[in-house]
PDB file of C-alpha atoms in Angstrom:
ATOM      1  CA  UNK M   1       3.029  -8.855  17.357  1.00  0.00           C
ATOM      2  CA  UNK M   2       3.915 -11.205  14.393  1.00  0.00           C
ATOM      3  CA  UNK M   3       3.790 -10.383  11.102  1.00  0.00           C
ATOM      4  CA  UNK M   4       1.124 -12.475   9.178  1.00  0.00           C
ATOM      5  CA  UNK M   5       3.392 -12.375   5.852  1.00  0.00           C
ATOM      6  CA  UNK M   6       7.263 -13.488   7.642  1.00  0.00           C
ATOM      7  CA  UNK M   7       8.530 -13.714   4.212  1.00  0.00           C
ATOM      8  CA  UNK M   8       7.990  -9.993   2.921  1.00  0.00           C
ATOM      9  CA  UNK M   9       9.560  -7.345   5.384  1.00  0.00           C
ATOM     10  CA  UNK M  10       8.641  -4.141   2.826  1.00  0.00           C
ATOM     11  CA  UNK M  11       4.985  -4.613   4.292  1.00  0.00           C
ATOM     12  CA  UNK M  12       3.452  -5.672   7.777  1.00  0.00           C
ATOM     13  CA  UNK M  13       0.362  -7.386   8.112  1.00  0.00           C
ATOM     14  CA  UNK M  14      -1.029  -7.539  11.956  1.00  0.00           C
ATOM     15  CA  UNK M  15      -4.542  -8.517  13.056  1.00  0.00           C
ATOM     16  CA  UNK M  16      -6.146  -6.947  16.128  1.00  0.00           C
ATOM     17  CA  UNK M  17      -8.330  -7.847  18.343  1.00  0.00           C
ATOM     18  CA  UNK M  18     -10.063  -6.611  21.941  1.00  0.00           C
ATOM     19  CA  UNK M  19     -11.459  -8.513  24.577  1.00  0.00           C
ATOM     20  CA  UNK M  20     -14.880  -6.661  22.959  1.00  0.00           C
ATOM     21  CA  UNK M  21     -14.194  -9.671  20.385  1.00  0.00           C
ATOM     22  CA  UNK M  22     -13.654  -6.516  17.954  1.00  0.00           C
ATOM     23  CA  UNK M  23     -10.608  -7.825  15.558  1.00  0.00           C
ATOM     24  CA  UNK M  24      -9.071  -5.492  12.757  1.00  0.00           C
ATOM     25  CA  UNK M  25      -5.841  -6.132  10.522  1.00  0.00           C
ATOM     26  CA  UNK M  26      -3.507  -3.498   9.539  1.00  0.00           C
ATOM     27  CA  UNK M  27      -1.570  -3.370   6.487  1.00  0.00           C
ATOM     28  CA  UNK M  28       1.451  -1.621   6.819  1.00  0.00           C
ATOM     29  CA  UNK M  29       3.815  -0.142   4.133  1.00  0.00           C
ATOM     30  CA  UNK M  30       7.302  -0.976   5.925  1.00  0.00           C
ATOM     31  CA  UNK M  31       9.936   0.871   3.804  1.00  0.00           C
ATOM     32  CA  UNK M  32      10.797   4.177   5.818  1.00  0.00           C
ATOM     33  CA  UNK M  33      13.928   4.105   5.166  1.00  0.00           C
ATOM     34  CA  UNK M  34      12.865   5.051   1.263  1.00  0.00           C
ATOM     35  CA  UNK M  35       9.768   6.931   2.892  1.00  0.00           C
ATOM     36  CA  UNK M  36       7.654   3.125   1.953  1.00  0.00           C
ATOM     37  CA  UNK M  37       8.407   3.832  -2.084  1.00  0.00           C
ATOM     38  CA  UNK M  38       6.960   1.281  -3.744  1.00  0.00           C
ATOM     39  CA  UNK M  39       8.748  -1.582  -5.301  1.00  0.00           C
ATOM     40  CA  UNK M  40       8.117  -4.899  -6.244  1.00  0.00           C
ATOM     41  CA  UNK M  41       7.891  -6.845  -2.953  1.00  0.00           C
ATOM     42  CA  UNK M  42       5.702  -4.125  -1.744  1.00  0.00           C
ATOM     43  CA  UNK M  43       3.528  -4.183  -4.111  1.00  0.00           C
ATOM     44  CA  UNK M  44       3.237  -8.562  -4.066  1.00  0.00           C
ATOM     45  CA  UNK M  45       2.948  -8.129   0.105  1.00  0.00           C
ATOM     46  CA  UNK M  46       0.139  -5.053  -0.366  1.00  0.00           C
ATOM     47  CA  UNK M  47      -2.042  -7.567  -2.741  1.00  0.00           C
ATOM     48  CA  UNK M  48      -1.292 -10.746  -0.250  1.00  0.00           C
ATOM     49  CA  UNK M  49      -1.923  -8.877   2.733  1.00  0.00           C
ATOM     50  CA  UNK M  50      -4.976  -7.167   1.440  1.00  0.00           C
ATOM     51  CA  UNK M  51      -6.343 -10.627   0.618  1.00  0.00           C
ATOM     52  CA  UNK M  52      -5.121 -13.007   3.493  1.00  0.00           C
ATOM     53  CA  UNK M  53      -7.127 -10.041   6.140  1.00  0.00           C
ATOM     54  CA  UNK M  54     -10.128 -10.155   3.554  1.00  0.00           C
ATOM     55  CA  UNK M  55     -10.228 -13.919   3.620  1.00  0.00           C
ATOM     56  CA  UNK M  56     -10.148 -14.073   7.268  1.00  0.00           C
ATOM     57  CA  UNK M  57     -14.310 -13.796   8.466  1.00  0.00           C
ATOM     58  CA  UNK M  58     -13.128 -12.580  12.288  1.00  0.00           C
ATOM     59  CA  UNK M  59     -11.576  -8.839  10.153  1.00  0.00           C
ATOM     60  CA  UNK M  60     -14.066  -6.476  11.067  1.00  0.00           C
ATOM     61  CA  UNK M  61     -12.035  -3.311   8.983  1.00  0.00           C
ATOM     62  CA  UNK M  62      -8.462  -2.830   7.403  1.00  0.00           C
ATOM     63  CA  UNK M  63      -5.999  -0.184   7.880  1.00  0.00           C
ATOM     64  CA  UNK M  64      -3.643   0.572   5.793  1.00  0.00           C
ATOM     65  CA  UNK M  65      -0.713   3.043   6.873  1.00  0.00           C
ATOM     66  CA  UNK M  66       2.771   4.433   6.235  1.00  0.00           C
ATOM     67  CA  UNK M  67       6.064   2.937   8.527  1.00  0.00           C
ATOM     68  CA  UNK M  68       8.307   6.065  10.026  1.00  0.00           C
ATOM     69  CA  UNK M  69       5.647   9.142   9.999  1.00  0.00           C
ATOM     70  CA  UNK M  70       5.244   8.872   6.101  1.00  0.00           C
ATOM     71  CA  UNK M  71       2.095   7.192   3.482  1.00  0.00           C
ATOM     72  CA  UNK M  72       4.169   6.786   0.905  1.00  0.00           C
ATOM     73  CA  UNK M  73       6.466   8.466  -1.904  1.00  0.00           C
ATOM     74  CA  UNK M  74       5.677   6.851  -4.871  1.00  0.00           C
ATOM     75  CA  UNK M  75       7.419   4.335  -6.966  1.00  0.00           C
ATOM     76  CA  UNK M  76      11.308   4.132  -5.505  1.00  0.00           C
ATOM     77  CA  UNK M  77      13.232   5.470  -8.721  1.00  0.00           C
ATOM     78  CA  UNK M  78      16.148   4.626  -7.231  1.00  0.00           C
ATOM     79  CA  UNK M  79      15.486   0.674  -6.940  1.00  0.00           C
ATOM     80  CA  UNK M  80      14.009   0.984 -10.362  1.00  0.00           C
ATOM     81  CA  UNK M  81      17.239   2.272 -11.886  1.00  0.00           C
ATOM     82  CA  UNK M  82      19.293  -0.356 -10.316  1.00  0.00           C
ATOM     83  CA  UNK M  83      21.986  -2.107 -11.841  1.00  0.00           C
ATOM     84  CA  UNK M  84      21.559  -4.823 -12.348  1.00  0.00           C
ATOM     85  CA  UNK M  85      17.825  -4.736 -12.715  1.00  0.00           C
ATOM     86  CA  UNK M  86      15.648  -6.085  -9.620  1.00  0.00           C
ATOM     87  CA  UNK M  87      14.297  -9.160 -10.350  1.00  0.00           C
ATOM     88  CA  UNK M  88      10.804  -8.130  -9.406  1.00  0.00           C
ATOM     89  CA  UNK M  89      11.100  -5.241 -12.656  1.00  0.00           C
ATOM     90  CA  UNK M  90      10.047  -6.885 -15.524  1.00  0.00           C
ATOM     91  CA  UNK M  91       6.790  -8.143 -13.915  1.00  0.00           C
ATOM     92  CA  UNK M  92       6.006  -4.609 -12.132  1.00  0.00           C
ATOM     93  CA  UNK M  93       3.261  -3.769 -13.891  1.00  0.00           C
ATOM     94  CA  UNK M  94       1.826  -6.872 -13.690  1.00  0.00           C
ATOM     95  CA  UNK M  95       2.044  -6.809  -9.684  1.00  0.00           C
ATOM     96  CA  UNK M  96       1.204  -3.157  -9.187  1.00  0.00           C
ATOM     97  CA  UNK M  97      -1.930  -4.156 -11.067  1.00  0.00           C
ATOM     98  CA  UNK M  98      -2.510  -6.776  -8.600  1.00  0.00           C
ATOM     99  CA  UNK M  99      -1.889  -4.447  -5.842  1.00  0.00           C
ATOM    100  CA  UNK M 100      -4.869  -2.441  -7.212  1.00  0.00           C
ATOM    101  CA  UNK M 101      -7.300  -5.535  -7.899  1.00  0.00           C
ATOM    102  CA  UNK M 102      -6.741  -6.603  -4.640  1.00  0.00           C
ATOM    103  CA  UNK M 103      -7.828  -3.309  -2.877  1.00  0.00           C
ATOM    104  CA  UNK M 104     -10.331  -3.073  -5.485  1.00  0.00           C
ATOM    105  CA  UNK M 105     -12.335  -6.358  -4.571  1.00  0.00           C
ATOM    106  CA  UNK M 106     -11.827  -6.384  -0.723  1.00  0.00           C
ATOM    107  CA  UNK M 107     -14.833  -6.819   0.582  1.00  0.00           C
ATOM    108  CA  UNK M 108     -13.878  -5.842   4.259  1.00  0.00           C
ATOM    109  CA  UNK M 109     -13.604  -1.762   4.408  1.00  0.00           C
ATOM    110  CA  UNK M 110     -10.361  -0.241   4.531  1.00  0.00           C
ATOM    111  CA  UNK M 111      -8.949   2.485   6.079  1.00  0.00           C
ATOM    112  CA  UNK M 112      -6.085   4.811   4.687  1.00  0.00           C
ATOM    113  CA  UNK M 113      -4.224   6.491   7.797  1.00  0.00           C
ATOM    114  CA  UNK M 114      -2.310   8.714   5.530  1.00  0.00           C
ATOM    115  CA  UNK M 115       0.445  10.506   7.701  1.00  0.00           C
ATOM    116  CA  UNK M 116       2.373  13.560   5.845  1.00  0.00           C
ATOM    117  CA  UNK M 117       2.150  12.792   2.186  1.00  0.00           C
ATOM    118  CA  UNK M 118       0.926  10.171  -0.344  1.00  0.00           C
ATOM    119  CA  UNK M 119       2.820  10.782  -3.373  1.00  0.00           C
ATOM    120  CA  UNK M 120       1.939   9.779  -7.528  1.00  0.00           C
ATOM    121  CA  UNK M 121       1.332   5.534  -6.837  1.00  0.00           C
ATOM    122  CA  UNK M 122       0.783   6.464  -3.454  1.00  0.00           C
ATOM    123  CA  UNK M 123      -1.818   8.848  -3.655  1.00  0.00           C
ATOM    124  CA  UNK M 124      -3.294   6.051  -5.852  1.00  0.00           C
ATOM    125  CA  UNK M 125      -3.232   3.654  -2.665  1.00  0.00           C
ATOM    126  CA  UNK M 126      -4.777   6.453  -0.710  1.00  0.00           C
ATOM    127  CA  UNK M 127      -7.511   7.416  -2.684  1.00  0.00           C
ATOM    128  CA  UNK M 128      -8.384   3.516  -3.184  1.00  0.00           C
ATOM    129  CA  UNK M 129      -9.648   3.454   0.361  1.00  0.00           C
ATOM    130  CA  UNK M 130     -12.835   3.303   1.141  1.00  0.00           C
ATOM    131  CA  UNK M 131     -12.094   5.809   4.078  1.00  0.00           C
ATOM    132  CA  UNK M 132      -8.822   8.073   4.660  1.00  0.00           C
ATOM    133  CA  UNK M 133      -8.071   9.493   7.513  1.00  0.00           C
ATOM    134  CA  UNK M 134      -5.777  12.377   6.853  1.00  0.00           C
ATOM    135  CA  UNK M 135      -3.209  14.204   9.477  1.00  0.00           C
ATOM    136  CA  UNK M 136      -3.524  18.166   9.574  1.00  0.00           C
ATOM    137  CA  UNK M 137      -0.841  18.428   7.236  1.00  0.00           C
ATOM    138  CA  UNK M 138      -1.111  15.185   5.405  1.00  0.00           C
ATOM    139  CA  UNK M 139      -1.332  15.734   1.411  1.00  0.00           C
ATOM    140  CA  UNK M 140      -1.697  14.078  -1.896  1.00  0.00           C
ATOM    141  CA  UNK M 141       0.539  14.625  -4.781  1.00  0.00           C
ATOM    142  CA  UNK M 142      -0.617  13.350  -8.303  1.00  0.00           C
ATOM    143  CA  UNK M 143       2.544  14.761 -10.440  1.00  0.00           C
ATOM    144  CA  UNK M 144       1.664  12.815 -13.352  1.00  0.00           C
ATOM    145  CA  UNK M 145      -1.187  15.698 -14.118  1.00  0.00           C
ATOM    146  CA  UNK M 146       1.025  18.452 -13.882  1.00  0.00           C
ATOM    147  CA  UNK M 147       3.317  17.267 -16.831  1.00  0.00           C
ATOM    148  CA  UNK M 148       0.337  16.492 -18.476  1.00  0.00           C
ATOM    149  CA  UNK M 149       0.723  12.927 -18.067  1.00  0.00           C
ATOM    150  CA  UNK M 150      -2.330  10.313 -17.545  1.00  0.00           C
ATOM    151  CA  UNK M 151      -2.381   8.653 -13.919  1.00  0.00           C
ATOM    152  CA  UNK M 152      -4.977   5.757 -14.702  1.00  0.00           C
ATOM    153  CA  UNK M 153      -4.607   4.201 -11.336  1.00  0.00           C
ATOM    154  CA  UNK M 154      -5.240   7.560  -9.812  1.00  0.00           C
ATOM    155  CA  UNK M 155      -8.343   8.513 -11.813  1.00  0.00           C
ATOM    156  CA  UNK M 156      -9.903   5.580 -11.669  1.00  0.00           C
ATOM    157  CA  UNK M 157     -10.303   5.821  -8.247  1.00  0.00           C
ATOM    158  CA  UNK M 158     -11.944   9.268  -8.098  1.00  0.00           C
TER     159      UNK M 158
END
């Protein structure tokens, strides 16, 4: 299957279909190497892949899932520590806010298939969903709260 967004490898974006004429697109976080931490091309390819599935009228539902058995870890300290900086870094908070609005107005319901944990920015993307389907062990981690820290994208959601 070929990935609607060739120029963005951190995320895969598929469409589905059966020969019910049921189609679906999936959204997938594509970093397991880093346990899909978010970084800046994750974040642009989560809002464009989001969108070009929305746009598309045949889309029935979205899901969006974790590469390699994992959601997501959170933001990828290491990458944002890098020397010298990643391009993307200076505009991060700008994308990760697109990120958000774009899972924010999709019109066409999405599914979280959260698979062992969905950590700080990715609980965030988990909890945005309008459904999440959890594994038996699967859990969210907001670790902002428990330094007493605000996580806006994370309580906005709830």
């Amino acid at each position: 299957m070929k990935n609607l967004l060739p120029d963005n490898d951190d995320v895969l974006v598929l469409k589905h279909s059966d020969e019910g004429g049921s189609c679906w697109g999936e959204v997938v976080l594509n970093r397991p190497e880093r346990k899909n931490a978010i970084v800046g091309p994750l974040g642009r390819g989560l809002a464009d892949g989001i969108r070009l599935l929305d746009d598309d009228e045949d889309v029935q539902a979205i899901v969006l899932s974790g590469a390699g058995g994992s959601f997501c870890s959170g933001l990828d300290l290491a990458a944002f520590n890098d020397s010298p900086e990643p391009e993307w870094l200076a505009d991060f908070s700008t994308i990760w806010r697109d990120a958000h609005r774009a899972l924010f107005e999709c019109a066409t319901p999405i599914i979280g298939a959260m698979e062992r944990y969905a950590i700080n920015g990715g609980a965030a993307l988990a909890i945005a969903c309008d459904y999440l389907v959890a594994g038996e062990k699967a859990f969210l981690q907001v670790g902002e709260v428990q330094i007493g820290m605000a996580a806006p994208y994370n309580l906005s959601l709830i």
